[in-house]
CSV table of C-alpha atoms and ligand atoms in Angstrom, one decimal:
chain,number,residue,atom,x,y,z
A,205,MET,CA,104.4,85.9,61.4
A,206,SER,CA,104.0,82.5,63.0
A,207,GLN,CA,100.9,81.7,65.1
A,208,GLY,CA,103.1,81.6,68.3
A,209,GLU,CA,104.5,85.1,67.5
A,210,GLN,CA,101.0,86.5,66.9
A,211,LEU,CA,99.8,85.1,70.2
A,212,HIS,CA,102.8,86.7,71.9
A,213,GLN,CA,102.2,90.1,70.3
A,214,VAL,CA,98.5,90.0,71.2
A,215,ARG,CA,99.5,89.3,74.9
A,216,LEU,CA,102.1,92.1,74.8
A,217,GLN,CA,99.6,94.5,73.3
A,218,GLN,CA,97.3,94.0,76.2
A,219,LEU,CA,99.9,95.5,78.5
A,220,GLY,CA,99.2,99.2,79.1
A,221,ALA,CA,102.0,101.7,79.7
A,222,TYR,CA,103.6,101.4,83.1
A,223,PRO,CA,102.4,103.9,85.7
A,224,PHE,CA,105.6,106.0,85.7
A,225,GLU,CA,105.5,106.2,81.8
A,226,CYS,CA,101.9,107.5,82.1
A,227,LEU,CA,103.1,110.0,84.7
A,228,LYS,CA,105.8,111.3,82.3
A,229,THR,CA,103.2,111.8,79.7
A,230,LEU,CA,100.8,113.5,82.1
A,231,PHE,CA,103.6,115.9,83.2
A,232,ALA,CA,104.8,116.7,79.7
A,233,GLY,CA,104.6,120.4,79.1
A,234,HIS,CA,104.0,121.2,82.8
A,235,THR,CA,106.8,122.7,84.9
A,236,PRO,CA,107.2,122.5,88.7
A,237,HIS,CA,107.1,125.6,90.9
A,238,THR,CA,110.7,126.8,90.8
A,239,ASN,CA,111.0,128.4,94.2
A,240,LEU,CA,110.3,125.2,96.1
A,241,THR,CA,112.6,122.2,96.6
A,242,PRO,CA,111.1,119.3,94.7
A,243,ILE,CA,109.6,116.4,96.7
A,244,ASP,CA,109.5,113.1,94.9
A,245,ALA,CA,106.8,111.1,96.6
A,246,GLY,CA,106.0,109.2,93.4
A,247,ALA,CA,108.1,106.1,93.4
A,248,GLY,CA,108.1,103.6,96.3
A,249,GLU,CA,111.8,103.9,96.8
A,250,PRO,CA,112.9,104.0,100.5
A,251,ARG,CA,115.6,106.6,101.0
A,252,LEU,CA,117.2,105.8,104.3
A,253,PRO,CA,120.9,105.5,105.2
A,254,LEU,CA,122.6,102.2,104.3
A,255,PRO,CA,122.5,99.7,107.2
A,256,ALA,CA,126.0,99.7,108.8
A,257,PHE,CA,126.9,96.1,107.8
A,258,VAL,CA,126.5,96.7,104.0
A,259,ALA,CA,129.8,98.2,103.0
A,260,ASP,CA,132.0,95.8,105.1
A,261,THR,CA,130.1,92.7,103.9
A,262,VAL,CA,130.4,93.8,100.2
A,263,ALA,CA,134.2,94.4,100.7
A,264,ALA,CA,134.7,91.0,102.4
A,265,ASN,CA,133.0,89.2,99.6
A,266,LEU,CA,134.2,91.1,96.5
A,267,ASN,CA,135.9,88.0,95.1
A,268,GLY,CA,132.4,86.6,94.5
A,269,LEU,CA,132.2,88.8,91.5
A,270,SER,CA,134.5,86.4,89.6
A,271,LYS,CA,131.9,83.7,89.9
A,272,TYR,CA,128.5,83.1,88.4
A,273,PRO,CA,125.9,83.4,91.1
A,274,SER,CA,123.4,80.5,91.3
A,275,THR,CA,119.8,81.6,90.6
A,276,ILE,CA,118.4,79.8,93.6
A,277,GLY,CA,120.7,81.6,96.0
A,278,SER,CA,123.7,80.4,98.1
A,279,PRO,CA,123.1,77.9,100.8
A,280,ASP,CA,124.0,80.6,103.4
A,281,LEU,CA,121.5,83.0,102.0
A,282,ARG,CA,118.7,80.4,101.8
A,283,GLN,CA,119.5,79.3,105.4
A,284,ALA,CA,119.4,83.0,106.6
A,285,ILE,CA,116.0,83.4,104.9
A,286,ALA,CA,114.6,80.1,106.4
A,287,ASP,CA,115.8,81.2,109.8
A,288,TRP,CA,114.2,84.6,109.4
A,289,LEU,CA,110.9,83.1,108.3
A,290,GLN,CA,110.9,80.8,111.3
A,291,ARG,CA,111.7,83.6,113.8
A,292,ARG,CA,109.4,86.2,112.3
A,293,TYR,CA,106.3,84.0,111.8
A,294,ASP,CA,107.0,81.5,114.7
A,295,LEU,CA,107.1,78.6,112.2
A,296,LYS,CA,108.2,75.2,113.3
A,297,HIS,CA,110.5,74.5,110.4
A,298,VAL,CA,111.3,76.0,107.0
A,299,ASP,CA,113.6,73.8,104.9
A,300,ALA,CA,116.2,76.0,103.3
A,301,ALA,CA,117.0,73.4,100.6
A,302,THR,CA,113.4,72.7,99.4
A,303,GLN,CA,111.2,75.5,100.5
A,304,VAL,CA,113.3,78.7,99.9
A,305,LEU,CA,114.7,80.5,96.9
A,306,SER,CA,116.5,83.8,96.5
A,307,ALA,CA,114.9,86.3,94.1
A,308,ASN,CA,116.7,89.0,92.2
A,309,GLY,CA,114.2,91.4,93.6
A,310,THR,CA,110.6,90.2,93.9
A,311,ARG,CA,109.4,92.1,90.9
A,312,GLU,CA,110.9,89.5,88.5
A,313,ALA,CA,109.7,86.7,90.7
A,314,LEU,CA,106.1,88.0,91.0
A,315,PHE,CA,106.1,88.3,87.2
A,316,ALA,CA,107.6,84.9,86.4
A,317,ILE,CA,105.6,82.9,88.9
A,318,ALA,CA,102.4,83.1,86.9
A,319,HIS,CA,104.3,81.6,84.0
A,320,ALA,CA,105.2,78.6,86.2
A,321,LEU,CA,101.8,78.1,87.8
A,322,ILE,CA,99.2,78.5,85.2
A,323,ASN,CA,98.4,76.5,82.1
A,324,PRO,CA,97.6,78.7,79.1
A,325,GLU,CA,96.6,75.7,77.1
A,326,ALA,CA,93.7,74.8,79.5
A,327,ALA,CA,90.3,74.4,77.8
A,328,GLN,CA,89.1,77.5,79.7
A,329,LYS,CA,91.5,80.4,80.2
A,330,PRO,CA,92.8,80.2,83.8
A,331,ASN,CA,91.7,83.0,86.0
A,332,VAL,CA,94.3,85.0,87.8
A,333,LEU,CA,92.8,87.0,90.7
A,334,MET,CA,94.4,90.1,92.0
A,335,PRO,CA,93.5,93.2,94.1
A,336,ASN,CA,92.5,96.3,92.2
A,337,PRO,CA,94.3,98.7,92.6
A,338,MET,CA,97.4,96.6,92.5
A,339,TYR,CA,101.1,96.4,92.1
A,340,GLN,CA,101.1,96.4,88.3
A,341,ILE,CA,103.3,93.4,87.9
A,342,TYR,CA,100.5,91.0,88.8
A,343,LEU,CA,98.5,92.2,85.8
A,344,GLY,CA,101.4,92.0,83.4
A,345,ALA,CA,102.2,88.5,84.7
A,346,ALA,CA,98.6,87.3,84.2
A,347,LEU,CA,98.3,88.7,80.7
A,348,THR,CA,101.7,87.5,79.4
A,349,ALA,CA,101.3,84.0,80.9
A,350,GLY,CA,98.0,83.6,79.0
A,351,GLY,CA,95.7,84.0,82.1
A,352,GLU,CA,92.5,85.9,82.4
A,353,PRO,CA,93.0,88.7,85.0
A,354,VAL,CA,90.1,89.0,87.4
A,355,PHE,CA,90.0,92.1,89.6
A,356,LEU,CA,89.0,92.2,93.2
A,357,PRO,CA,87.9,95.7,93.9
A,358,CYS,CA,89.5,97.3,97.0
A,359,THR,CA,87.3,100.1,98.1
A,360,ALA,CA,87.0,102.3,101.2
A,361,ALA,CA,83.6,100.7,101.9
A,362,HIS,CA,85.3,97.4,102.6
A,363,GLY,CA,88.4,98.8,104.4
A,364,PHE,CA,90.3,98.3,101.1
A,365,ALA,CA,90.2,94.5,101.4
A,366,PRO,CA,90.0,92.6,98.1
A,367,ASP,CA,86.5,91.3,98.4
A,368,LEU,CA,86.6,87.5,98.2
A,369,GLU,CA,82.9,87.0,98.8
A,370,ALA,CA,82.0,89.0,95.8
A,371,VAL,CA,83.6,86.5,93.4
A,372,GLU,CA,81.1,84.4,91.5
A,373,PRO,CA,81.4,80.5,91.8
A,374,SER,CA,81.9,80.4,88.0
A,375,ILE,CA,85.1,82.5,88.4
A,376,TRP,CA,86.4,80.4,91.3
A,377,ARG,CA,85.9,77.2,89.2
A,378,HIS,CA,88.5,78.3,86.7
A,379,THR,CA,90.9,80.1,89.0
A,380,ALA,CA,94.5,79.0,88.9
A,381,LEU,CA,96.2,81.7,90.9
A,382,VAL,CA,95.4,84.4,93.4
A,383,TYR,CA,97.8,87.3,94.2
A,384,VAL,CA,97.5,88.9,97.6
A,385,CYS,CA,99.4,92.0,98.6
A,386,SER,CA,99.6,92.5,102.4
A,387,PRO,CA,100.4,95.1,103.5
A,388,SER,CA,99.0,96.5,100.3
A,389,ASN,CA,100.7,98.8,97.8
A,390,PRO,CA,98.9,101.3,97.4
A,391,THR,CA,96.1,101.2,99.9
A,392,GLY,CA,98.0,100.1,103.1
A,393,TRP,CA,95.4,97.4,103.9
A,394,ILE,CA,96.7,94.4,105.9
A,395,ALA,CA,95.2,90.9,105.6
A,396,ASP,CA,94.3,89.4,109.0
A,397,ALA,CA,94.4,85.7,109.9
A,398,ASP,CA,90.7,85.3,109.1
A,399,TYR,CA,91.3,86.6,105.6
A,400,PHE,CA,94.1,84.2,104.9
A,401,THR,CA,92.1,81.4,106.4
A,402,ARG,CA,89.2,82.0,104.2
A,403,LEU,CA,91.5,82.2,101.1
A,404,LEU,CA,93.1,78.9,102.0
A,405,GLU,CA,89.7,77.3,102.3
A,406,LEU,CA,88.7,78.6,98.9
A,407,ALA,CA,92.1,77.4,97.5
A,408,ASP,CA,91.3,73.9,98.7
A,409,GLU,CA,87.8,74.0,97.5
A,410,HIS,CA,88.6,75.3,94.0
A,411,ASP,CA,92.1,74.0,93.5
A,412,PHE,CA,94.2,77.1,93.1
A,413,TYR,CA,97.5,78.5,94.3
A,414,ILE,CA,98.1,81.6,96.4
A,415,VAL,CA,101.0,84.0,96.0
A,416,SER,CA,101.3,86.4,98.9
A,417,ASP,CA,103.4,89.5,98.2
A,418,GLU,CA,104.5,90.5,101.7
A,419,CYS,CA,107.2,93.0,100.7
A,420,TYR,CA,105.9,95.6,103.2
A,421,SER,CA,105.6,93.2,106.1
A,422,GLU,CA,108.0,95.1,108.3
A,423,ILE,CA,106.4,98.5,107.7
A,424,TYR,CA,103.2,98.9,109.7
A,425,TRP,CA,101.5,101.5,111.8
A,426,GLN,CA,100.3,99.5,114.8
A,427,HIS,CA,99.9,95.8,114.4
A,428,LYS,CA,102.7,93.6,113.0
A,429,PRO,CA,101.1,91.8,110.0
A,430,VAL,CA,100.5,88.1,110.0
A,431,GLY,CA,101.9,86.1,107.0
A,432,LEU,CA,100.3,83.5,104.8
A,433,LEU,CA,102.8,80.8,105.8
A,434,GLN,CA,102.0,81.5,109.5
A,435,VAL,CA,98.3,81.1,108.9
A,436,ALA,CA,98.8,78.0,106.7
A,437,GLU,CA,100.8,76.3,109.5
A,438,SER,CA,98.5,77.3,112.3
A,439,SER,CA,95.5,76.0,110.4
A,440,GLY,CA,97.2,72.6,110.2
A,441,ARG,CA,98.4,72.5,106.6
A,442,ALA,CA,101.3,70.3,105.9
A,443,GLY,CA,104.2,71.8,104.0
A,444,PHE,CA,102.5,75.2,103.2
A,445,SER,CA,100.6,73.4,100.4
A,446,ARG,CA,99.4,75.7,97.6
A,447,CYS,CA,101.2,78.7,99.2
A,448,LEU,CA,104.1,80.9,98.1
A,449,VAL,CA,105.2,84.1,99.8
A,450,MET,CA,107.5,86.7,98.5
A,451,ASN,CA,109.4,89.3,100.5
A,452,SER,CA,112.0,91.9,99.7
A,453,LEU,CA,115.1,93.6,101.1
A,454,SER,CA,114.1,96.6,99.0
A,455,LYS,CA,111.5,97.5,101.7
A,456,ARG,CA,112.6,95.7,104.8
A,457,SER,CA,116.2,96.9,104.7
A,458,ALA,CA,115.8,100.0,102.4
A,459,LEU,CA,118.1,98.3,99.8
A,460,PRO,CA,116.2,98.5,96.5
A,461,GLY,CA,119.4,98.7,94.5
A,462,MET,CA,120.6,95.4,95.8
A,463,ARG,CA,117.9,93.4,94.0
A,464,SER,CA,117.3,90.8,96.6
A,465,GLY,CA,114.3,89.1,97.9
A,466,LEU,CA,112.9,85.8,98.9
A,467,ILE,CA,110.4,83.2,97.6
A,468,ALA,CA,109.2,80.5,100.1
A,469,GLY,CA,106.5,78.0,100.7
A,470,ASP,CA,105.2,74.7,99.1
A,471,ALA,CA,108.2,72.6,98.1
A,472,GLY,CA,106.4,71.3,95.0
A,473,LEU,CA,105.8,74.8,93.8
A,474,ILE,CA,109.3,75.9,94.6
A,475,LYS,CA,110.5,72.9,92.5
A,476,ARG,CA,108.4,74.0,89.5
A,477,PHE,CA,109.5,77.6,89.8
A,478,THR,CA,113.1,76.5,90.1
A,479,LYS,CA,112.8,74.7,86.8
A,480,LEU,CA,111.5,77.8,85.1
A,481,ARG,CA,114.1,80.0,86.7
A,482,SER,CA,116.9,77.8,85.7
A,483,TYR,CA,116.2,79.2,82.2
A,484,THR,CA,115.0,82.8,83.1
A,485,GLY,CA,116.0,83.7,86.6
A,486,PRO,CA,118.7,86.2,87.1
A,487,GLY,CA,121.1,85.4,90.0
A,488,THR,CA,121.9,88.1,92.5
A,489,PRO,CA,125.7,88.8,92.5
A,490,LEU,CA,127.4,86.8,95.2
A,491,PRO,CA,128.7,89.8,97.3
A,492,LEU,CA,125.1,91.1,97.4
A,493,GLN,CA,123.9,87.6,98.4
A,494,ALA,CA,126.3,87.9,101.4
A,495,VAL,CA,124.8,91.2,102.3
A,496,ALA,CA,121.3,89.8,101.9
A,497,ALA,CA,122.2,87.0,104.3
A,498,ALA,CA,123.4,89.6,106.8
A,499,ALA,CA,120.3,91.7,106.3
A,500,TRP,CA,117.8,88.8,107.0
A,501,SER,CA,119.8,88.1,110.1
A,502,ASP,CA,119.7,91.6,111.6
A,503,GLU,CA,116.7,93.2,113.2
A,504,THR,CA,118.3,96.3,114.6
A,505,HIS,CA,118.2,98.3,111.3
A,506,VAL,CA,114.7,97.1,110.6
A,507,ARG,CA,113.5,98.4,114.0
A,508,GLN,CA,115.3,101.7,113.3
A,509,HIS,CA,113.6,102.0,109.9
A,510,LEU,CA,110.2,101.2,111.4
A,511,GLU,CA,110.5,104.1,113.9
A,512,ILE,CA,111.3,106.4,111.0
A,513,TYR,CA,108.4,105.3,108.9
A,514,ARG,CA,106.0,105.6,111.9
A,515,ALA,CA,107.3,109.1,112.8
A,516,SER,CA,106.9,110.0,109.1
A,517,LEU,CA,103.3,108.8,109.0
A,518,LYS,CA,102.5,110.6,112.3
A,519,ALA,CA,104.2,113.8,111.0
A,520,PHE,CA,102.2,113.6,107.7
A,521,PHE,CA,98.8,113.1,109.4
A,522,ASP,CA,99.5,115.8,112.0
A,523,CYS,CA,99.8,118.2,109.1
A,524,TYR,CA,97.1,116.8,106.8
A,525,ASP,CA,93.4,117.0,107.2
A,526,ASN,CA,93.0,113.9,109.3
A,527,ALA,CA,89.7,114.9,110.8
A,528,SER,CA,87.9,114.1,107.5
A,529,GLU,CA,86.1,110.8,107.6
A,530,ASP,CA,87.4,109.9,104.1
A,531,ILE,CA,90.9,109.7,105.3
A,532,THR,CA,92.3,106.3,106.3
A,533,ILE,CA,95.6,106.1,108.1
A,534,PRO,CA,97.3,103.1,106.3
A,535,ALA,CA,97.7,100.0,108.5
A,536,GLY,CA,100.9,99.1,106.6
A,537,SER,CA,103.4,100.1,103.9
A,538,PHE,CA,104.9,103.6,103.5
A,539,PHE,CA,102.3,104.9,101.2
A,540,VAL,CA,99.4,107.2,101.9
A,541,TRP,CA,96.3,106.7,99.7
A,542,LEU,CA,94.3,109.9,99.8
A,543,PRO,CA,90.9,110.7,98.3
A,544,VAL,CA,90.9,113.7,95.9
A,545,ALA,CA,88.3,115.1,93.5
A,546,ASP,CA,90.2,114.3,90.3
A,547,ASP,CA,93.5,112.3,90.7
A,548,GLU,CA,95.1,113.3,87.4
A,549,ALA,CA,94.2,117.0,87.8
A,550,PHE,CA,95.4,116.9,91.4
A,551,ALA,CA,98.8,115.3,90.4
A,552,VAL,CA,99.4,118.0,87.8
A,553,ALA,CA,98.4,120.8,90.2
A,554,ALA,CA,100.7,119.3,92.9
A,555,PHE,CA,103.5,119.3,90.4
A,556,GLU,CA,103.0,122.8,89.1
A,557,GLN,CA,101.9,124.6,92.3
A,558,GLN,CA,104.0,122.7,94.9
A,559,ALA,CA,106.8,120.9,93.1
A,560,VAL,CA,105.5,117.6,94.4
A,561,THR,CA,105.5,114.3,92.4
A,562,ILE,CA,102.8,111.8,93.4
A,563,LEU,CA,100.9,109.2,91.4
A,564,PRO,CA,97.3,109.4,90.3
A,565,GLY,CA,95.5,106.4,91.8
A,566,SER,CA,93.9,105.5,88.5
A,567,TYR,CA,97.3,104.6,87.1
A,568,LEU,CA,97.6,101.8,89.7
A,569,ALA,CA,94.3,100.2,89.0
A,570,ALA,CA,92.4,98.7,86.0
A,571,GLU,CA,88.9,99.4,84.8
A,572,ASP,CA,86.5,96.7,85.8
A,573,ALA,CA,83.9,95.1,83.6
A,574,HIS,CA,81.6,98.1,84.3
A,575,GLY,CA,84.2,100.6,83.2
A,576,VAL,CA,84.9,101.7,86.8
A,577,ASN,CA,88.5,102.3,87.9
A,578,PRO,CA,88.6,101.9,91.7
A,579,GLY,CA,91.9,103.9,91.9
A,580,ALA,CA,90.3,107.0,90.3
A,581,GLY,CA,89.7,109.7,92.9
A,582,PHE,CA,92.8,108.8,94.9
A,583,ILE,CA,96.4,109.7,94.9
A,584,ARG,CA,99.4,107.7,96.2
A,585,ALA,CA,102.2,109.4,98.0
A,586,ALA,CA,105.3,107.6,99.3
A,587,LEU,CA,106.6,108.8,102.7
A,588,VAL,CA,110.2,107.7,102.1
A,589,ASP,CA,112.3,110.8,103.1
A,590,GLY,CA,111.7,111.0,106.9
A,591,PRO,CA,109.3,112.9,109.1
A,592,GLU,CA,110.4,116.4,108.3
A,593,CYS,CA,109.8,115.8,104.6
A,594,ALA,CA,106.6,114.0,105.3
A,595,ALA,CA,105.2,117.0,107.2
A,596,GLU,CA,106.3,119.4,104.4
A,597,LEU,CA,104.7,117.1,101.9
A,598,ALA,CA,101.4,117.1,103.8
A,599,ARG,CA,101.4,121.0,104.0
A,600,ARG,CA,102.1,121.2,100.3
A,601,LEU,CA,99.4,118.7,99.4
A,602,ARG,CA,96.9,120.6,101.5
A,603,ALA,CA,97.7,123.8,99.7
A,604,VAL,CA,97.0,122.2,96.2
A,605,ARG,CA,94.1,123.8,94.4
A,606,ILE,CA,92.4,122.3,91.4
B,1064,PLP,C1,103.9,95.5,96.4
B,1064,PLP,C2,105.2,95.3,95.8
B,1064,PLP,N1,105.7,94.1,95.6
B,1064,PLP,C3,106.9,93.9,95.1
B,1064,PLP,C4,107.7,95.0,94.8
B,1064,PLP,C5,109.0,94.7,94.1
B,1064,PLP,O1,110.1,95.1,94.9
B,1064,PLP,P1,111.6,94.5,94.5
B,1064,PLP,O2,111.6,94.0,93.1
B,1064,PLP,O3,112.5,95.6,94.8
B,1064,PLP,O4,111.8,93.4,95.5
B,1064,PLP,C6,107.3,96.3,95.0
B,1064,PLP,C7,108.1,97.5,94.6
B,1064,PLP,O5,107.8,98.6,94.7
B,1064,PLP,C8,106.0,96.5,95.5
B,1064,PLP,O6,105.5,97.7,95.8
């Protein structure tokens, strides 16, 4: 085996099993209660009706299937994204040609971006900071790109904010990239303008890039989340320097099967990423790019979805034990992040006793240097089937005994 192959293997070996694989293993040999209709609150898959424009737009653009789609996205799609960003975040100007890319779902883009932005040959391994618990792709990206993952614990004591002030100066010195997730999967925390401002100051001081995963930006309980580009512009930065954001129609428009999202920000970083993606990036089929352009241009379906998510959250907490101090109503996303005595035991009991699938929190987090997994003692449940199901889910989770 060549040295390069060995290195690659070592990096791959560092990847743990994906959370849903771990869940399959956990549930092996256990059977769900048969008298109850199963509730799958495990995956973060929004299950809402298709927005009205989808079928017609696909039909009108079917001939696009006879063409290769470009990876960067059609000019119409990139313009629709730029216009949406300007409207949503009150930005002066977003240049569709140089500051925007289409993503074939943000999962691939969040993974690939680390490979474009960090230098694995640096004398000191570049640090890649990420929240913990986290969307697992950040960790996989950091490891396979040859970075050193550094975990920012998100605990109830700090309102689940990844704690920037706890990071040692020696870590900042060798930091190349920071992932932020706001609203957060799984905790529901939302970054405010002060948080992003502080992160931007640190990025200038220590020369790193910020990738802000804002996929849940349109799903919030009370306050519409601010975005990184918005804070960058209002703090006077030219051209969103050092910043990239990602957002996804999977969540905003409940179209996870479409595989369409956006990447936007610093034109220099977009150019670098475009080069990498000209080799690796999958293009979204053209009929679906047409639907995506329509989806970024329509707010009616987004408002309707938001009402359903809010009603679901209310229905859930009306039936769950919301009097307990330990329970936090998530500020954003469609997940609830609930403390339990033992997350794996609870997940198995919920499956067996109540035919409910949820994820143990420890599967969404990594052990820190002290062997502490900040996701342990929590479960994540997705409220993606409307208010009635959310209420039933809450009743069943309350009834679980371990
Ligand atoms: C925080 C977060 N970011 C990104 C994604 C990726 O979504 P997609 O690839 O569908 O755009 C997900 C999906 O669950 C997510 O939870």
